[in-house]
mmCIF file of C-alpha atoms and ligand atoms in Angstrom:
data_model
loop_
_atom_site.group_PDB
_atom_site.id
_atom_site.type_symbol
_atom_site.label_atom_id
_atom_site.label_comp_id
_atom_site.label_asym_id
_atom_site.label_seq_id
_atom_site.Cartn_x
_atom_site.Cartn_y
_atom_site.Cartn_z
ATOM 1 C CA SER A 110 -0.041 -0.086 -0.167
ATOM 2 C CA GLY A 111 0.703 3.468 0.039
ATOM 3 C CA LEU A 112 1.774 3.474 3.211
ATOM 4 C CA GLN A 113 4.396 0.995 3.439
ATOM 5 C CA SER A 114 6.112 2.673 0.681
ATOM 6 C CA SER A 115 6.194 5.844 2.185
ATOM 7 C CA ALA A 116 8.021 4.813 4.620
ATOM 8 C CA MET A 117 11.201 2.722 2.342
ATOM 9 C CA ALA A 118 14.355 4.785 1.728
ATOM 10 C CA GLU A 119 15.730 4.437 -0.929
ATOM 11 C CA LYS A 120 19.037 4.817 -3.097
ATOM 12 C CA PRO A 121 17.684 5.171 -6.633
ATOM 13 C CA ASP A 122 19.272 5.550 -9.773
ATOM 14 C CA PRO A 123 21.517 8.384 -8.455
ATOM 15 C CA VAL A 124 20.717 12.154 -9.459
ATOM 16 C CA HIS A 125 23.110 14.276 -9.424
ATOM 17 C CA TRP A 126 23.526 18.060 -9.994
ATOM 18 C CA HIS A 127 24.427 18.378 -13.293
ATOM 19 C CA ASP A 128 21.374 15.732 -13.730
ATOM 20 C CA ILE A 129 19.164 18.666 -13.732
ATOM 21 C CA GLY A 130 18.924 21.242 -16.794
ATOM 22 C CA GLY A 131 18.906 24.982 -15.412
ATOM 23 C CA LEU A 132 17.702 26.059 -11.970
ATOM 24 C CA VAL A 133 21.021 27.643 -11.155
ATOM 25 C CA ALA A 134 19.892 29.494 -7.948
ATOM 26 C CA ALA A 135 17.440 26.516 -6.812
ATOM 27 C CA LYS A 136 20.342 23.835 -7.063
ATOM 28 C CA ASN A 137 22.667 27.226 -5.513
ATOM 29 C CA ALA A 138 20.307 27.483 -2.237
ATOM 30 C CA LEU A 139 20.001 23.970 -2.155
ATOM 31 C CA GLU A 140 23.916 23.187 -1.388
ATOM 32 C CA GLU A 141 23.734 25.884 0.791
ATOM 33 C CA SER A 142 20.878 25.207 2.894
ATOM 34 C CA ALA A 143 21.087 21.115 3.043
ATOM 35 C CA VAL A 144 23.787 19.781 1.492
ATOM 36 C CA TRP A 145 26.786 21.568 3.121
ATOM 37 C CA VAL A 146 25.198 20.535 6.483
ATOM 38 C CA TYR A 147 26.440 17.289 5.696
ATOM 39 C CA LYS A 148 29.928 17.532 3.298
ATOM 40 C CA HIS A 149 30.954 20.531 5.977
ATOM 41 C CA ALA A 150 29.686 18.846 8.735
ATOM 42 C CA ASP A 151 32.717 19.707 11.422
ATOM 43 C CA ALA A 152 32.663 23.139 10.459
ATOM 44 C CA TYR A 153 28.722 23.486 10.931
ATOM 45 C CA LYS A 154 30.060 22.157 14.548
ATOM 46 C CA ARG A 155 32.613 24.217 15.079
ATOM 47 C CA LEU A 156 31.360 27.750 13.813
ATOM 48 C CA GLY A 157 28.290 26.578 15.737
ATOM 49 C CA ILE A 158 26.350 27.379 12.484
ATOM 50 C CA ARG A 159 22.587 26.341 12.840
ATOM 51 C CA PRO A 160 21.050 24.017 10.263
ATOM 52 C CA SER A 161 18.447 24.747 8.213
ATOM 53 C CA LYS A 162 15.384 22.925 9.920
ATOM 54 C CA GLY A 163 13.928 21.798 6.568
ATOM 55 C CA VAL A 164 13.297 23.745 3.007
ATOM 56 C CA LEU A 165 10.359 24.529 1.128
ATOM 57 C CA LEU A 166 10.165 23.622 -2.748
ATOM 58 C CA TYR A 167 7.826 25.178 -4.364
ATOM 59 C CA GLY A 168 6.669 25.948 -8.074
ATOM 60 C CA PRO A 169 4.101 24.516 -10.730
ATOM 61 C CA PRO A 170 4.314 20.787 -11.199
ATOM 62 C CA GLY A 171 6.582 18.951 -13.493
ATOM 63 C CA THR A 172 9.657 21.445 -12.988
ATOM 64 C CA GLY A 173 12.675 18.968 -11.399
ATOM 65 C CA LYS A 174 11.549 19.686 -7.524
ATOM 66 C CA THR A 175 11.683 15.478 -6.739
ATOM 67 C CA LEU A 176 14.476 15.995 -8.892
ATOM 68 C CA LEU A 177 16.520 18.439 -6.816
ATOM 69 C CA ALA A 178 14.875 16.620 -3.755
ATOM 70 C CA LYS A 179 17.163 13.792 -5.077
ATOM 71 C CA ALA A 180 19.773 15.510 -5.847
ATOM 72 C CA VAL A 181 19.941 16.407 -2.414
ATOM 73 C CA ALA A 182 20.192 13.600 -1.099
ATOM 74 C CA THR A 183 23.205 11.715 -4.219
ATOM 75 C CA GLU A 184 25.740 15.145 -3.394
ATOM 76 C CA SER A 185 25.049 14.881 0.218
ATOM 77 C CA SER A 186 25.349 11.216 0.307
ATOM 78 C CA ALA A 187 22.325 9.953 2.076
ATOM 79 C CA ASN A 188 19.636 7.956 1.574
ATOM 80 C CA PHE A 189 16.205 9.520 0.294
ATOM 81 C CA LEU A 190 12.930 8.676 1.961
ATOM 82 C CA PRO A 191 10.095 9.574 -0.266
ATOM 83 C CA VAL A 192 6.841 10.347 0.984
ATOM 84 C CA SER A 193 3.650 11.724 -0.972
ATOM 85 C CA ILE A 194 1.038 13.227 1.965
ATOM 86 C CA PRO A 195 -1.951 12.300 0.527
ATOM 87 C CA ASP A 196 -1.165 8.783 0.653
ATOM 88 C CA LEU A 197 -0.641 9.358 4.286
ATOM 89 C CA VAL A 198 -3.599 10.937 5.575
ATOM 90 C CA LYS A 199 -5.851 8.943 3.293
ATOM 91 C CA GLY A 200 -6.378 6.095 5.479
ATOM 92 C CA HIS A 201 -8.468 5.644 8.971
ATOM 93 C CA VAL A 202 -8.265 7.546 11.831
ATOM 94 C CA GLY A 203 -4.871 6.707 13.650
ATOM 95 C CA GLU A 204 -3.145 5.141 11.073
ATOM 96 C CA SER A 205 -1.500 8.771 9.455
ATOM 97 C CA GLU A 206 0.130 9.301 13.003
ATOM 98 C CA LYS A 207 1.551 5.520 12.911
ATOM 99 C CA ALA A 208 2.594 5.536 9.542
ATOM 100 C CA VAL A 209 4.357 9.212 10.518
ATOM 101 C CA SER A 210 6.470 7.537 13.364
ATOM 102 C CA ARG A 211 7.032 4.346 10.842
ATOM 103 C CA ILE A 212 8.636 6.935 8.430
ATOM 104 C CA PHE A 213 10.728 8.644 11.029
ATOM 105 C CA GLN A 214 11.889 4.916 12.524
ATOM 106 C CA THR A 215 13.116 4.575 9.169
ATOM 107 C CA ALA A 216 14.911 7.894 8.762
ATOM 108 C CA ILE A 217 16.690 7.329 12.395
ATOM 109 C CA ARG A 218 17.621 4.470 10.699
ATOM 110 C CA CYS A 219 19.079 4.754 7.038
ATOM 111 C CA SER A 220 20.341 8.233 8.250
ATOM 112 C CA PRO A 221 21.811 10.671 7.382
ATOM 113 C CA CYS A 222 18.543 11.071 5.228
ATOM 114 C CA VAL A 223 16.650 13.172 3.544
ATOM 115 C CA ILE A 224 12.664 13.094 3.733
ATOM 116 C CA PHE A 225 10.424 13.951 0.518
ATOM 117 C CA LEU A 226 7.392 15.260 1.332
ATOM 118 C CA ASP A 227 5.887 15.729 -2.048
ATOM 119 C CA GLU A 228 2.197 17.949 -1.810
ATOM 120 C CA LEU A 229 2.041 19.119 0.804
ATOM 121 C CA GLU A 230 -0.621 21.499 0.496
ATOM 122 C CA ALA A 231 -3.197 17.891 0.792
ATOM 123 C CA ILE A 232 -2.554 18.692 4.670
ATOM 124 C CA PHE A 233 -0.990 22.017 4.806
ATOM 125 C CA SER A 234 -3.366 24.222 2.557
ATOM 126 C CA SER A 235 -4.294 27.540 4.383
ATOM 127 C CA ARG A 236 -8.066 28.137 4.201
ATOM 128 C CA GLU A 237 -7.731 31.713 2.957
ATOM 129 C CA SER A 238 -6.168 30.856 -0.102
ATOM 130 C CA SER A 239 -7.939 31.155 -3.638
ATOM 131 C CA GLY A 240 -7.687 31.220 -7.521
ATOM 132 C CA ASP A 241 -7.076 28.518 -9.886
ATOM 133 C CA LEU A 242 -3.468 28.428 -10.560
ATOM 134 C CA GLY A 243 -3.534 25.091 -8.055
ATOM 135 C CA ALA A 244 -1.926 24.764 -4.266
ATOM 136 C CA THR A 245 1.645 24.294 -5.442
ATOM 137 C CA ASN A 246 2.096 27.216 -7.512
ATOM 138 C CA HIS A 247 2.292 29.959 -4.678
ATOM 139 C CA PRO A 248 3.962 29.616 -0.916
ATOM 140 C CA GLU A 249 1.173 32.126 0.296
ATOM 141 C CA SER A 250 -1.288 29.148 0.099
ATOM 142 C CA ILE A 251 0.302 26.999 1.792
ATOM 143 C CA ASP A 252 -0.766 27.861 5.784
ATOM 144 C CA SER A 253 2.135 29.682 7.301
ATOM 145 C CA SER A 254 2.203 27.418 10.421
ATOM 146 C CA ILE A 255 4.515 25.274 8.575
ATOM 147 C CA LEU A 256 6.767 28.089 7.258
ATOM 148 C CA ARG A 257 7.677 29.277 10.945
ATOM 149 C CA PRO A 258 11.184 29.421 12.303
ATOM 150 C CA GLY A 259 11.874 26.301 13.493
ATOM 151 C CA ARG A 260 10.128 24.327 10.850
ATOM 152 C CA LEU A 261 10.302 24.972 6.692
ATOM 153 C CA ASP A 262 12.658 28.009 7.441
ATOM 154 C CA ARG A 263 13.934 27.959 3.699
ATOM 155 C CA LEU A 264 11.828 28.407 0.522
ATOM 156 C CA VAL A 265 13.156 27.356 -2.703
ATOM 157 C CA TYR A 266 11.232 28.873 -5.833
ATOM 158 C CA VAL A 267 11.679 26.113 -8.771
ATOM 159 C CA GLY A 268 9.785 28.012 -11.566
ATOM 160 C CA ALA A 269 9.059 27.126 -15.409
ATOM 161 C CA PRO A 270 12.368 27.473 -17.332
ATOM 162 C CA THR A 271 13.710 29.970 -19.267
ATOM 163 C CA ALA A 272 14.442 29.719 -23.123
ATOM 164 C CA GLU A 273 18.207 29.377 -21.834
ATOM 165 C CA GLU A 274 17.053 26.322 -19.095
ATOM 166 C CA ARG A 275 15.038 24.691 -21.782
ATOM 167 C CA PHE A 276 17.243 24.323 -23.852
ATOM 168 C CA GLN A 277 20.055 23.623 -20.697
ATOM 169 C CA ILE A 278 17.410 20.862 -19.819
ATOM 170 C CA LEU A 279 17.496 19.611 -23.917
ATOM 171 C CA GLN A 280 20.776 19.060 -23.904
ATOM 172 C CA VAL A 281 20.318 16.925 -20.633
ATOM 173 C CA LEU A 282 17.459 14.647 -22.519
ATOM 174 C CA LYS A 283 20.094 14.923 -25.310
ATOM 175 C CA LEU A 284 22.289 12.460 -23.312
ATOM 176 C CA ARG A 285 19.845 9.381 -22.883
ATOM 177 C CA THR A 286 18.419 9.137 -26.369
ATOM 178 C CA LYS A 287 19.346 8.716 -29.610
ATOM 179 C CA LEU A 288 19.045 12.400 -31.727
ATOM 180 C CA ASP A 289 20.274 13.173 -35.255
ATOM 181 C CA ALA A 290 23.431 15.091 -35.332
ATOM 182 C CA HIS A 291 21.827 18.070 -36.820
ATOM 183 C CA VAL A 292 19.297 18.609 -34.071
ATOM 184 C CA ASP A 293 19.368 21.971 -33.268
ATOM 185 C CA LEU A 294 18.212 22.241 -29.762
ATOM 186 C CA GLN A 295 18.471 26.097 -29.352
ATOM 187 C CA THR A 296 15.738 26.311 -32.231
ATOM 188 C CA ILE A 297 13.376 23.759 -30.448
ATOM 189 C CA ALA A 298 13.744 25.798 -26.588
ATOM 190 C CA LEU A 299 12.823 28.657 -28.563
ATOM 191 C CA LYS A 300 9.995 27.355 -29.980
ATOM 192 C CA THR A 301 8.553 25.594 -26.283
ATOM 193 C CA LYS A 302 7.875 28.666 -23.950
ATOM 194 C CA GLY A 303 5.722 27.335 -21.091
ATOM 195 C CA TYR A 304 7.026 23.775 -21.473
ATOM 196 C CA THR A 305 8.572 22.379 -17.915
ATOM 197 C CA GLY A 306 11.302 19.781 -17.987
ATOM 198 C CA ALA A 307 8.456 17.460 -17.973
ATOM 199 C CA ASP A 308 7.131 18.681 -20.916
ATOM 200 C CA LEU A 309 9.787 18.615 -22.668
ATOM 201 C CA GLN A 310 10.642 15.051 -21.789
ATOM 202 C CA ALA A 311 7.475 13.991 -22.564
ATOM 203 C CA VAL A 312 8.230 15.694 -26.257
ATOM 204 C CA ILE A 313 11.230 14.264 -26.823
ATOM 205 C CA ARG A 314 9.615 10.811 -26.003
ATOM 206 C CA LYS A 315 6.713 11.454 -28.917
ATOM 207 C CA ALA A 316 9.543 12.531 -31.172
ATOM 208 C CA GLY A 317 10.973 8.828 -30.274
ATOM 209 C CA LEU A 318 7.950 7.406 -31.323
ATOM 210 C CA LEU A 319 7.137 9.083 -34.956
ATOM 211 C CA SER A 320 10.841 7.752 -35.463
ATOM 212 C CA LEU A 321 9.959 4.894 -34.632
ATOM 213 C CA LYS A 322 6.839 4.740 -36.572
ATOM 214 C CA LYS A 323 8.538 6.309 -39.014
ATOM 215 C CA GLN A 324 11.370 3.624 -38.927
ATOM 216 C CA LEU A 325 14.162 6.060 -38.668
ATOM 217 C CA SER A 326 17.291 4.854 -36.386
ATOM 218 C CA GLU A 327 17.374 8.008 -34.993
ATOM 219 C CA ILE A 328 15.208 11.142 -33.518
ATOM 220 C CA ASN A 329 15.289 14.432 -35.862
ATOM 221 C CA GLN A 330 14.612 17.447 -35.941
ATOM 222 C CA GLU A 331 11.504 17.521 -37.863
ATOM 223 C CA SER A 332 10.508 14.751 -35.045
ATOM 224 C CA ILE A 333 11.191 16.654 -32.735
ATOM 225 C CA GLU A 334 9.125 19.699 -34.021
ATOM 226 C CA LEU A 335 6.488 17.823 -34.941
ATOM 227 C CA ALA A 336 5.486 16.092 -31.429
ATOM 228 C CA LEU A 337 5.059 19.355 -30.340
ATOM 229 C CA SER A 338 1.891 19.493 -31.750
ATOM 230 C CA PHE A 339 1.078 16.467 -30.087
ATOM 231 C CA VAL A 340 2.500 17.406 -26.735
ATOM 232 C CA GLY A 341 1.662 20.784 -25.097
ATOM 233 C CA PRO A 342 3.043 23.261 -23.183
ATOM 234 C CA SER A 343 1.399 23.027 -19.101
ATOM 235 C CA ILE A 344 2.095 26.050 -18.370
ATOM 236 C CA ILE A 345 0.054 29.835 -19.957
ATOM 237 C CA PRO A 346 2.997 31.928 -20.346
ATOM 238 C CA THR A 347 2.335 35.539 -19.775
ATOM 239 C CA ASP A 348 3.730 38.134 -21.608
ATOM 240 C CA ASP A 349 6.030 40.002 -18.638
ATOM 241 C CA GLU A 350 7.623 36.700 -17.604
ATOM 242 C CA ALA A 351 11.008 36.507 -19.472
ATOM 243 C CA MET A 352 10.395 33.183 -21.086
HETATM 244 P P1 ATP B 687 5.075 17.342 -9.156
HETATM 245 O O1 ATP B 687 5.126 18.991 -8.819
HETATM 246 O O2 ATP B 687 4.264 16.737 -10.428
HETATM 247 O O3 ATP B 687 5.630 15.978 -7.983
HETATM 248 P P2 ATP B 687 7.715 18.146 -9.851
HETATM 249 O O4 ATP B 687 8.141 19.320 -9.618
HETATM 250 O O5 ATP B 687 8.517 17.763 -9.091
HETATM 251 O O6 ATP B 687 7.006 17.234 -10.240
HETATM 252 P P3 ATP B 687 9.359 16.569 -11.245
HETATM 253 O O7 ATP B 687 9.227 14.715 -10.540
HETATM 254 O O8 ATP B 687 10.789 16.670 -10.986
HETATM 255 O O9 ATP B 687 9.047 16.996 -11.369
HETATM 256 O O10 ATP B 687 10.233 16.643 -12.906
HETATM 257 C C1 ATP B 687 9.607 15.354 -13.322
HETATM 258 C C2 ATP B 687 10.287 14.614 -14.716
HETATM 259 O O11 ATP B 687 10.725 15.692 -15.931
HETATM 260 C C3 ATP B 687 11.737 14.351 -14.497
HETATM 261 O O12 ATP B 687 12.045 13.296 -13.884
HETATM 262 C C4 ATP B 687 12.766 14.624 -15.559
HETATM 263 O O13 ATP B 687 13.117 13.217 -16.238
HETATM 264 C C5 ATP B 687 11.857 16.221 -16.404
HETATM 265 N N1 ATP B 687 12.694 17.302 -15.518
HETATM 266 C C6 ATP B 687 11.921 17.965 -15.105
HETATM 267 N N2 ATP B 687 12.357 19.531 -15.046
HETATM 268 C C7 ATP B 687 13.613 18.982 -15.389
HETATM 269 C C8 ATP B 687 14.763 19.482 -15.748
HETATM 270 N N3 ATP B 687 15.709 21.074 -14.618
HETATM 271 N N4 ATP B 687 15.814 18.858 -15.536
HETATM 272 C C9 ATP B 687 15.921 17.943 -16.408
HETATM 273 N N5 ATP B 687 14.802 17.124 -16.676
HETATM 274 C C10 ATP B 687 13.294 17.545 -16.123
#
């Protein structure tokens, strides 16, 4: 069940910083607030720096929040313990408490461990929040109680990628795909305003399937551009955004 799986620490395929395209500011913030405490544990002690208690990653779906959390675990040589909050709270009364206790027992046993609480808004959604963008998109839709000092004390925004970031994401995806040498990723990056990392991955996958259908041995520019008519952007860009 979900509750069982939510108490399993993982050492899955390691995600490194370089596996994540763009998101330089988010990576730097996480390196400083979550990785240094492991990498420089002695210096933290010597200087009397108090580690951050927790980090809130927020932003639209598919922009790389889970990847970032996994990279924090890899770069800190820590285990990764993903917890789906909706799974955690869906059981009968009393079950969630047991599951939480199991999660912490697992975390202690697998220490050091990054605990990744996904879809926090399932329990911490603010009563005042309104609007149709979805609770994950804005930190103000998260109840302020969770952002008090001593709880999640660092906010890191993970937004829609800019054209330059989309180029960087496509370069990461290229490493795992057989692309024709003439594919111009700059052009694809410019044509994919509003596409998240997850969307770009879906585009390349669709291009792969289209190539398969045409019995091509590599994915070419034409297949990728055709794939764009099947896979749209999940973010509707506004004019004022530098995308
Ligand atoms: P959600 O809020 O829906 O959980 P998320 O922000 O956690 O989404 P991820 O699960 O990290 O998004 O991303 C989904 C997939 O999209 C990743 O497994 C990866 O393949 C691809 N992806 C997203 N962002 C990037 C990126 N910046 N660089 C490379 N790949 C990316």
